[in-house]
mmCIF file of C-alpha atoms in Angstrom:
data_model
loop_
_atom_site.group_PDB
_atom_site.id
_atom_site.type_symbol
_atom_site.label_atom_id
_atom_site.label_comp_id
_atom_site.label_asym_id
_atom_site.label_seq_id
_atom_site.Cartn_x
_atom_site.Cartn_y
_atom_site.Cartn_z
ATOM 1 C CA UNK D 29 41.662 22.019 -28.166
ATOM 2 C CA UNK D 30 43.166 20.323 -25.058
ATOM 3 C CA UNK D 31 47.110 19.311 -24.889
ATOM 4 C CA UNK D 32 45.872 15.602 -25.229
ATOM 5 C CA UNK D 33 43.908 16.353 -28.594
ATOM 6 C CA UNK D 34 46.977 18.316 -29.834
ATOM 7 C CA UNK D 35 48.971 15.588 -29.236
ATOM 8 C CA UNK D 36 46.607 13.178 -30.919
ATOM 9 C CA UNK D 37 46.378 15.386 -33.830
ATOM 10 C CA UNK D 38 50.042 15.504 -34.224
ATOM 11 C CA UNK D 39 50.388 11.847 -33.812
ATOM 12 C CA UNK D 40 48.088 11.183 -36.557
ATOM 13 C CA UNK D 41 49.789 13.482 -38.761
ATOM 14 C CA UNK D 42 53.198 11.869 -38.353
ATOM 15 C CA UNK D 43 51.328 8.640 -39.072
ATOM 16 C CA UNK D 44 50.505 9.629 -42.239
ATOM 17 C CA UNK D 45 53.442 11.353 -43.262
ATOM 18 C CA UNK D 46 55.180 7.802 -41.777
ATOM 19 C CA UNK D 47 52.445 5.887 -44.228
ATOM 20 C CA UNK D 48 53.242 8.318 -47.216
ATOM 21 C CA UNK D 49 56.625 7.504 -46.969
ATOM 22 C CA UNK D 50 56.205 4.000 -47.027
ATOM 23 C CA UNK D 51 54.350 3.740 -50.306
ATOM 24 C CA UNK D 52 56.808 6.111 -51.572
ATOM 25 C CA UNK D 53 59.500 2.977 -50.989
ATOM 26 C CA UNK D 54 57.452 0.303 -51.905
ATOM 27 C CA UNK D 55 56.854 1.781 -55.785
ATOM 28 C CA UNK D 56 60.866 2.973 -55.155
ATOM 29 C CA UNK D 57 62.410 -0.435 -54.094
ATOM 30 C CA UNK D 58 63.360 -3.000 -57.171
ATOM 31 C CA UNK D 59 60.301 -5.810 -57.590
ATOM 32 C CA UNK D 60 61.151 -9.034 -56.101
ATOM 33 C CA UNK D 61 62.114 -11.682 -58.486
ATOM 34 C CA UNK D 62 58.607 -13.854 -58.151
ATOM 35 C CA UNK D 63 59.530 -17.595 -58.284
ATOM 36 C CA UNK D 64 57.826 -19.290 -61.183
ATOM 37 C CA UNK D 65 54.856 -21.348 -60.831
ATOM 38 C CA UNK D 66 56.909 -24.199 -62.089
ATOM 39 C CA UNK D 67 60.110 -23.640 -59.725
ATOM 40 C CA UNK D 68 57.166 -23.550 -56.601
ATOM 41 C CA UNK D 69 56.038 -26.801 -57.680
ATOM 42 C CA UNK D 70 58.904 -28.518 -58.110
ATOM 43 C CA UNK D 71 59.788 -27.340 -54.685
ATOM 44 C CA UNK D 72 56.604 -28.169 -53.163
ATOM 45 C CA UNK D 73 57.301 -31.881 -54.769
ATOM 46 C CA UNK D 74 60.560 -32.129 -53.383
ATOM 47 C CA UNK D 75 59.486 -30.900 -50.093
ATOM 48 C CA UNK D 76 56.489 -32.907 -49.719
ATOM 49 C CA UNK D 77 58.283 -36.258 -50.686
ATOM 50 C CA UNK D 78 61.112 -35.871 -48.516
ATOM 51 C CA UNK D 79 58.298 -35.073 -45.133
ATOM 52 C CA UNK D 80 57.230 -38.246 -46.573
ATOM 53 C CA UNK D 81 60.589 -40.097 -46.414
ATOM 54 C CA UNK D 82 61.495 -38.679 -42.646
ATOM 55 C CA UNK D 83 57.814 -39.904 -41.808
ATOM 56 C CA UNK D 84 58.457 -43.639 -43.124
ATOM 57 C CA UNK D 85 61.856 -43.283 -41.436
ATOM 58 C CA UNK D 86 60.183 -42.468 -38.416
ATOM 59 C CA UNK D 87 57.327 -45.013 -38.554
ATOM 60 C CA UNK D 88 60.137 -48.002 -39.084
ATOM 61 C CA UNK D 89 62.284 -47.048 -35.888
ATOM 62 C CA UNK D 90 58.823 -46.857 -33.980
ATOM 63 C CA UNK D 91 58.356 -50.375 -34.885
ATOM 64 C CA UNK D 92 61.916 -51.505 -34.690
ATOM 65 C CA UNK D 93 61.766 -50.378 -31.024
ATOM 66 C CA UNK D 94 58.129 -51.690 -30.195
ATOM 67 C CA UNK D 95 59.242 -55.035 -31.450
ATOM 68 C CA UNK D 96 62.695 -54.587 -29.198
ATOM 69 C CA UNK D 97 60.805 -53.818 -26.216
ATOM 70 C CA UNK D 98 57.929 -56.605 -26.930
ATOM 71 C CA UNK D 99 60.638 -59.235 -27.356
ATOM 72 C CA UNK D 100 62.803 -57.801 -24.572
ATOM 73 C CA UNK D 101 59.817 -58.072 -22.276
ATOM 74 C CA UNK D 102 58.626 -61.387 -23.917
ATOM 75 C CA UNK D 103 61.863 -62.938 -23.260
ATOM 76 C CA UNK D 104 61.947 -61.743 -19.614
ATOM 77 C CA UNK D 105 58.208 -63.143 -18.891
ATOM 78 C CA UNK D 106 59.348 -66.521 -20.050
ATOM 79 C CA UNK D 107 62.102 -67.004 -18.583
ATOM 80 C CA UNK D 108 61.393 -65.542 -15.258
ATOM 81 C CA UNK D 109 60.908 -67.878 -12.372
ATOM 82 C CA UNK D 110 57.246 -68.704 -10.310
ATOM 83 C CA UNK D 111 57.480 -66.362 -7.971
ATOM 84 C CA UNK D 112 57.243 -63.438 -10.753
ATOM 85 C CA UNK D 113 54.272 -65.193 -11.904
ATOM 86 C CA UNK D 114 52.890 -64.609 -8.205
ATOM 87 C CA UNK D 115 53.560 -61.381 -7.635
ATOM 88 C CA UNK D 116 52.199 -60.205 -11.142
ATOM 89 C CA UNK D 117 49.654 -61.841 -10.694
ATOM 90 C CA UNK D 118 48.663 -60.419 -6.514
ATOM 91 C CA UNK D 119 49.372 -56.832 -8.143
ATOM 92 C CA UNK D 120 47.027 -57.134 -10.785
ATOM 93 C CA UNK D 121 44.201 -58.866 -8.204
ATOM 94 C CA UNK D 122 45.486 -55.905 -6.036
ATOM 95 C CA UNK D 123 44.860 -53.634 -8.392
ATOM 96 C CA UNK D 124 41.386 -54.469 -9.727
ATOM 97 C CA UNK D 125 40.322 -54.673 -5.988
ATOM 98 C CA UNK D 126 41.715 -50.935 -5.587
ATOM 99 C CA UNK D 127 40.274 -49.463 -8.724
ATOM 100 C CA UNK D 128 36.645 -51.443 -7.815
ATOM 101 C CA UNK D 129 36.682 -49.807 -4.250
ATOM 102 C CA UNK D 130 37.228 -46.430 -5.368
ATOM 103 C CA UNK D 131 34.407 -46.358 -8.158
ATOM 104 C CA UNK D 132 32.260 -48.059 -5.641
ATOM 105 C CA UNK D 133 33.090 -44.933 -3.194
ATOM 106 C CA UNK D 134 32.369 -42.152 -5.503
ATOM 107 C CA UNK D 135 29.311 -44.202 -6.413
ATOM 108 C CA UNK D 136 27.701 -44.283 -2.875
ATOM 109 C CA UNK D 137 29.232 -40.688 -2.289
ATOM 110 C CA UNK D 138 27.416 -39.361 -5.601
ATOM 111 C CA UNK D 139 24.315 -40.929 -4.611
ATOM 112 C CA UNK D 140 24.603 -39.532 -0.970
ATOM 113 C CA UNK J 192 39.212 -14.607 -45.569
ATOM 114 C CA UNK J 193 37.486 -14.884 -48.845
ATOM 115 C CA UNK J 194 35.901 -17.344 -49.683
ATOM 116 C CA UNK J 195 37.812 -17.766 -52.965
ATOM 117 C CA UNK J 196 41.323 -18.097 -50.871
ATOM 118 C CA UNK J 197 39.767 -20.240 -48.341
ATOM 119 C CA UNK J 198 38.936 -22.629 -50.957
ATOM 120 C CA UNK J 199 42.062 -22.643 -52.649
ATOM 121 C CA UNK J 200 44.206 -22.870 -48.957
ATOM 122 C CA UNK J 201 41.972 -26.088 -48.557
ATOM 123 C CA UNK J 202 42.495 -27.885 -51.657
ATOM 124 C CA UNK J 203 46.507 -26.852 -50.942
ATOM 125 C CA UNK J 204 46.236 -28.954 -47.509
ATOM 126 C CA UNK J 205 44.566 -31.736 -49.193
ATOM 127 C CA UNK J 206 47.996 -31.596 -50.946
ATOM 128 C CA UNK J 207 47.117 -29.920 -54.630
ATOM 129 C CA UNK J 208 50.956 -28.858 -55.530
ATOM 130 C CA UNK J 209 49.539 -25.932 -58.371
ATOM 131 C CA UNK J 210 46.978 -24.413 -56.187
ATOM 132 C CA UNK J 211 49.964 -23.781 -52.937
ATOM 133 C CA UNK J 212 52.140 -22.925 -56.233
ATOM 134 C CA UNK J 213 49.514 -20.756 -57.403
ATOM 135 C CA UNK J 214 48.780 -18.946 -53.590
ATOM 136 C CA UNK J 215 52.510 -18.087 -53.055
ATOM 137 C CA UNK J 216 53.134 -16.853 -56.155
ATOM 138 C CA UNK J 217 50.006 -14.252 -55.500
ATOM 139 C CA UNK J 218 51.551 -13.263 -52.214
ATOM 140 C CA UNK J 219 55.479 -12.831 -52.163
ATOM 141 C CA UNK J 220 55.591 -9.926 -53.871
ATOM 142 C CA UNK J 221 53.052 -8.790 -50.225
ATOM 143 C CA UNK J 222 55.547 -10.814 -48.249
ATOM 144 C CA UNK J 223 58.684 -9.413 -49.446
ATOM 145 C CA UNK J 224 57.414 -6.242 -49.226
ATOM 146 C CA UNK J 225 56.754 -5.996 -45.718
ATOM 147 C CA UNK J 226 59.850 -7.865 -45.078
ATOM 148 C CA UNK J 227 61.669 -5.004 -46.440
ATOM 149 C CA UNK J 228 60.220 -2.548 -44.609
ATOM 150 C CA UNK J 229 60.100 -4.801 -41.206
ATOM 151 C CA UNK J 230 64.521 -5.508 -42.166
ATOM 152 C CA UNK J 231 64.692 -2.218 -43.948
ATOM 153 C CA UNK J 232 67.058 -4.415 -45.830
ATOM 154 C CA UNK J 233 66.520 -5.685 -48.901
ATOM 155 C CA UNK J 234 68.630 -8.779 -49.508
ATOM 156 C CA UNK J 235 67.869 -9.892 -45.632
ATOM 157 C CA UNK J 236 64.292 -9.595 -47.045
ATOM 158 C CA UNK J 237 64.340 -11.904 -50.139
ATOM 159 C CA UNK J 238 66.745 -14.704 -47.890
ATOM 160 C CA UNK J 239 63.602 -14.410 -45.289
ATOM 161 C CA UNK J 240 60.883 -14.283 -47.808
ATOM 162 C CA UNK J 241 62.183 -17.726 -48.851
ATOM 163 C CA UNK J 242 62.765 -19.169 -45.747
ATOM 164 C CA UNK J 243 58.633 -18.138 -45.296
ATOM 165 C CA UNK J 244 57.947 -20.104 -48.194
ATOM 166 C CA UNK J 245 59.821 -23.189 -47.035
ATOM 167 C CA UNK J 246 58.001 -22.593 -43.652
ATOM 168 C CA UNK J 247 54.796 -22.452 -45.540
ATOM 169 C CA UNK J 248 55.181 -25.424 -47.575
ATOM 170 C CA UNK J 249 56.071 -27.354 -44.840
ATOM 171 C CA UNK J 250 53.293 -25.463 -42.177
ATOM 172 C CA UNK J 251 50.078 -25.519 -44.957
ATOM 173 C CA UNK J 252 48.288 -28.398 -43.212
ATOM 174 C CA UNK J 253 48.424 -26.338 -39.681
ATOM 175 C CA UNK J 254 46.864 -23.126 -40.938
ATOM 176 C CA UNK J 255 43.357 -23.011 -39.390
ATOM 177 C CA UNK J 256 42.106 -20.515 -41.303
ATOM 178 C CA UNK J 257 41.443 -17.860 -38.548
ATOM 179 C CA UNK J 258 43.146 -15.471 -40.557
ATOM 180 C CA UNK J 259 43.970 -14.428 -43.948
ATOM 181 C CA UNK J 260 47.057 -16.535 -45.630
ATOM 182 C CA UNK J 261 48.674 -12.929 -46.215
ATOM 183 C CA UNK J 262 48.731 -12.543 -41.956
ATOM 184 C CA UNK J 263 49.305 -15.758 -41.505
ATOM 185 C CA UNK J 264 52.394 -15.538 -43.795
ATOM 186 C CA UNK J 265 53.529 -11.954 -41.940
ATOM 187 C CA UNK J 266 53.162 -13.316 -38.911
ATOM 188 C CA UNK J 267 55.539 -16.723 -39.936
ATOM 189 C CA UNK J 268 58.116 -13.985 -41.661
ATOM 190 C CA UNK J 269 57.692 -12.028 -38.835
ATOM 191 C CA UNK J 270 58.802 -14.665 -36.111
ATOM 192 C CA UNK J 271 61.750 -16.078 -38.194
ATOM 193 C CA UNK J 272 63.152 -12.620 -38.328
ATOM 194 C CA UNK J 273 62.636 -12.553 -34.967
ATOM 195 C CA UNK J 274 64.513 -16.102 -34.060
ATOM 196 C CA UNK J 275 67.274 -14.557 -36.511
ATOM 197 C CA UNK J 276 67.944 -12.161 -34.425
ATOM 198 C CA UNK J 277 67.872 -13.741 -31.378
ATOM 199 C CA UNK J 278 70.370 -16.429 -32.487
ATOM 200 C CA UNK J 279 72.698 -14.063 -34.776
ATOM 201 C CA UNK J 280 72.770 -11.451 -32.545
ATOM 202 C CA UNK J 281 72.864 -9.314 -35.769
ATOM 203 C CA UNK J 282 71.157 -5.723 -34.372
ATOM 204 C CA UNK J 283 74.192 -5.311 -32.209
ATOM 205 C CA UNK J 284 75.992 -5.783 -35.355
ATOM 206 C CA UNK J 285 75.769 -2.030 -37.216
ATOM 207 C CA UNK J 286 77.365 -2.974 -39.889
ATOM 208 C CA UNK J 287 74.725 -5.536 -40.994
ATOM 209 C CA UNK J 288 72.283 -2.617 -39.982
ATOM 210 C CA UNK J 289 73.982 -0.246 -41.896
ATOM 211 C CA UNK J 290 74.470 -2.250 -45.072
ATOM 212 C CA UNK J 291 70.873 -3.043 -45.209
ATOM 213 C CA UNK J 292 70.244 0.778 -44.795
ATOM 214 C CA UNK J 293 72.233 1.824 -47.994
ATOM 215 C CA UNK J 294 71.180 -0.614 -50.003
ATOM 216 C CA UNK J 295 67.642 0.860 -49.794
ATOM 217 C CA UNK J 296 69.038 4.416 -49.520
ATOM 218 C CA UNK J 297 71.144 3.511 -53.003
ATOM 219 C CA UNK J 298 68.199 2.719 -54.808
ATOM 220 C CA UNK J 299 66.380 5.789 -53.991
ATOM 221 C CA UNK J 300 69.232 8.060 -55.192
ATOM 222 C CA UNK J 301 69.514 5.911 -58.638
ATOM 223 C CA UNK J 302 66.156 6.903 -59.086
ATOM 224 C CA UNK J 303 66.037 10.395 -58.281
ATOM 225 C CA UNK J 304 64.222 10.654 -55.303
ATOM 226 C CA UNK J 305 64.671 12.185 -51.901
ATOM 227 C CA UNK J 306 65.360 9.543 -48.709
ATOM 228 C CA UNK J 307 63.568 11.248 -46.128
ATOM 229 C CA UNK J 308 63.806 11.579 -42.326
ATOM 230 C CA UNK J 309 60.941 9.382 -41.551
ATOM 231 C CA UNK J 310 62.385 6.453 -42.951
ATOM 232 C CA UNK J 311 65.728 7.139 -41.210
ATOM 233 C CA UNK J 312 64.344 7.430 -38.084
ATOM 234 C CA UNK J 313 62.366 4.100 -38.760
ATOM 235 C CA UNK J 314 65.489 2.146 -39.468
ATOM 236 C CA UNK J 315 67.370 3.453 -36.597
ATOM 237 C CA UNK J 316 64.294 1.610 -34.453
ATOM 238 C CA UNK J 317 65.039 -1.426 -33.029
ATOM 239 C CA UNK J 318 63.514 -4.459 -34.629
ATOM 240 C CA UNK J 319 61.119 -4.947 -31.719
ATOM 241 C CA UNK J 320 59.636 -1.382 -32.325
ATOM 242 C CA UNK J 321 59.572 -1.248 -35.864
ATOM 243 C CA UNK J 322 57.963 -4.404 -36.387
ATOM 244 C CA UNK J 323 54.819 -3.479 -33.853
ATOM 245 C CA UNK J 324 54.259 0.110 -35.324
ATOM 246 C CA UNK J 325 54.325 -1.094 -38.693
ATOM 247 C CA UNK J 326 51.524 -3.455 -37.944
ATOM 248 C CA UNK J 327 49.902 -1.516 -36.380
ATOM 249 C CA UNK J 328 49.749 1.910 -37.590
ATOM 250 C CA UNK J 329 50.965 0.599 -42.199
ATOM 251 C CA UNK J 330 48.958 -2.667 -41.488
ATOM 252 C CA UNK J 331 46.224 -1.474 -39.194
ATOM 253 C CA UNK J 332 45.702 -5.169 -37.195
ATOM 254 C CA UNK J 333 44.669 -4.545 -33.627
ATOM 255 C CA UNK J 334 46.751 -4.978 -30.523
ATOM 256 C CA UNK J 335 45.696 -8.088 -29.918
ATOM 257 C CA UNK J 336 46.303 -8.996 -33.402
ATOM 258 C CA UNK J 337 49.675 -8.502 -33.487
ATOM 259 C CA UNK J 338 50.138 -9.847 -29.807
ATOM 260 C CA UNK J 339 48.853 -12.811 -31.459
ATOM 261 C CA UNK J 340 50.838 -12.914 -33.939
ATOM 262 C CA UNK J 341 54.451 -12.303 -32.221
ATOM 263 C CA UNK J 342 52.494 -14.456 -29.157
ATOM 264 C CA UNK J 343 53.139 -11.535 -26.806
ATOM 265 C CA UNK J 344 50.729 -9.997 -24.798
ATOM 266 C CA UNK J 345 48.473 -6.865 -26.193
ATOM 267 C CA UNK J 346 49.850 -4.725 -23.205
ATOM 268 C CA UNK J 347 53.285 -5.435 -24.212
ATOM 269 C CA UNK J 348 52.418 -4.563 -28.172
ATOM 270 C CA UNK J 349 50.774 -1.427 -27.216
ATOM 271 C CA UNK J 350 53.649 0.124 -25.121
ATOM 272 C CA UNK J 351 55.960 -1.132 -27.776
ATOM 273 C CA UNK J 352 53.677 0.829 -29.886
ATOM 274 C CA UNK J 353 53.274 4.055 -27.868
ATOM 275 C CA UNK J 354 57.175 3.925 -27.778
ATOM 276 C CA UNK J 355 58.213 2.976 -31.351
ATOM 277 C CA UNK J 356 55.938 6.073 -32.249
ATOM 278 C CA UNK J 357 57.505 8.256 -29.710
ATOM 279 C CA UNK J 358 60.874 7.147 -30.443
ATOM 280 C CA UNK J 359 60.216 8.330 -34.268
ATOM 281 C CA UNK J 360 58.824 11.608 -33.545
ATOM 282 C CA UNK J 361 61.938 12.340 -31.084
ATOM 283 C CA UNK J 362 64.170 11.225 -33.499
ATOM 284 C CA UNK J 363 62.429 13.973 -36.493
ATOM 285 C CA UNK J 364 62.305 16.805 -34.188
#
């Protein structure tokens, strides 16, 4: 037997003195008090209705802030002068142009 | 996982209360028990194998099913322990370490039986260490098991490994 094997071999029989030793402590060592089925369930009720809560919670500041910034920005639109108007409205042309050209491109590109 | 628990981890994420009752009652007794040995402190143990639960409670809907609901609570336990000790600091603390260690030790000797050197040696581990060879060589999951399961590398687990182990056996003889 090589030095490697011995070592193996006396590796593996640490490991299952370590193993032995283990099970020794787990019979040893004082059982857990289990929760009861009932005290889990209550928990589990509690737990599950106040995710519930936080979620509503949550889902009523999402709206309070979409309305804030869809009246914030509704507000702006109508009061803002012509020349807004204008240069919302070139952007958008300008953008629609843009977006046209470059599927057009990959088109002709793909096809070549 | 069988299909018996898979069924029964299903109807718990469609929200059935008595069946996620029903599956953690089953395994803490498996939880806290390899929380002990992972703290080698029992109170530390029971305050983590609750904190599991809440995790679980909370984390049901998320479990894909890819492994058994007694890994996939190890590896939650496992990583809170971790956190713990991260934030508290409490290793460097031997007093914690120490408390922990004659708690277990106290037990023994009320019963009679011998606390061996094994077990001291695998208490005087760091956490790190302990946890890894446990899992590996009590457990038997694969190093890319456990790398999964403390999301570390499987390079990283098995030097840990080779370490923890050599650490042990320097510490008997």
């Amino acid at each position: 037997m090589d030095r490697k094997d011995e070592k193996g071999t006396e590796d593996e029989i640490f490991l299952t003195g370590l193993r032995q030793s283990l099970d020794r402590m787990d019979h040893i060592l004082d059982h857990p008090s289990i929760p009861s089925k009932e005290y889990l369930k209550g928990h589990i009720h509690e737990r599950l209705q106040r995710r519930r809560k936080s979620m509503m919670l949550e889902l009523l500041l999402f709206w309070l802030v979409s309305l804030f910034v869809i009246g914030s920005g509704a507000l702006l639109a109508y009061s803002a002068p012509w020349i807004v108007w204008l240069i919302q409205g070139m952007s958008f042309v300008a953008a629609f142009v843009l977006v046209l050209h470059f599927i057009i491109h990959r088109r002709r590109e793909d096809l070549g | 996982m069988k299909t018996e628990e898979r069924n029964k981890v299903k109807l718990a994420q469609q929200g059935d209360a008595d069946v996620l009752a029903e599956l953690i009652q089953e395994h803490y007794s498996f939880l806290y028990k390899y929380l002990v040995k992972v703290t080698m402190d029992p109170a530390m143990a029971e305050d983590l194998a609750q904190d599991t639960i809440l995790r679980c409670i909370e984390k049901i809907r998320l479990h894909d099913g890819s492994s058994s609901f007694s890994s996939w609570l190890m590896t939650m336990g496992t990583r809170i322990y971790i956190d713990q000790m991260r934030r508290k600091k409490r290793e460097k603390n031997w007093l914690f370490k120490e408390r922990g260690i004659r708690r277990i030790r106290w037990q023994f000797e009320s019963r009679n039986e011998e606390w061996n050197d094994v077990l001291e040696s695998l208490a005087n581990l760091s956490s790190e260490h302990r946890v890894t060879v446990l899992l590996k060589h009590y457990y038997g999951y694969t190093y890319e098991e456990i790398g999964e399961m403390l999301s570390i590398p499987s390079g990283t687990v098995k030097s840990r490994v080779a370490t923890g182990v050599r650490q042990l056996r320097e510490e008997m003889s």
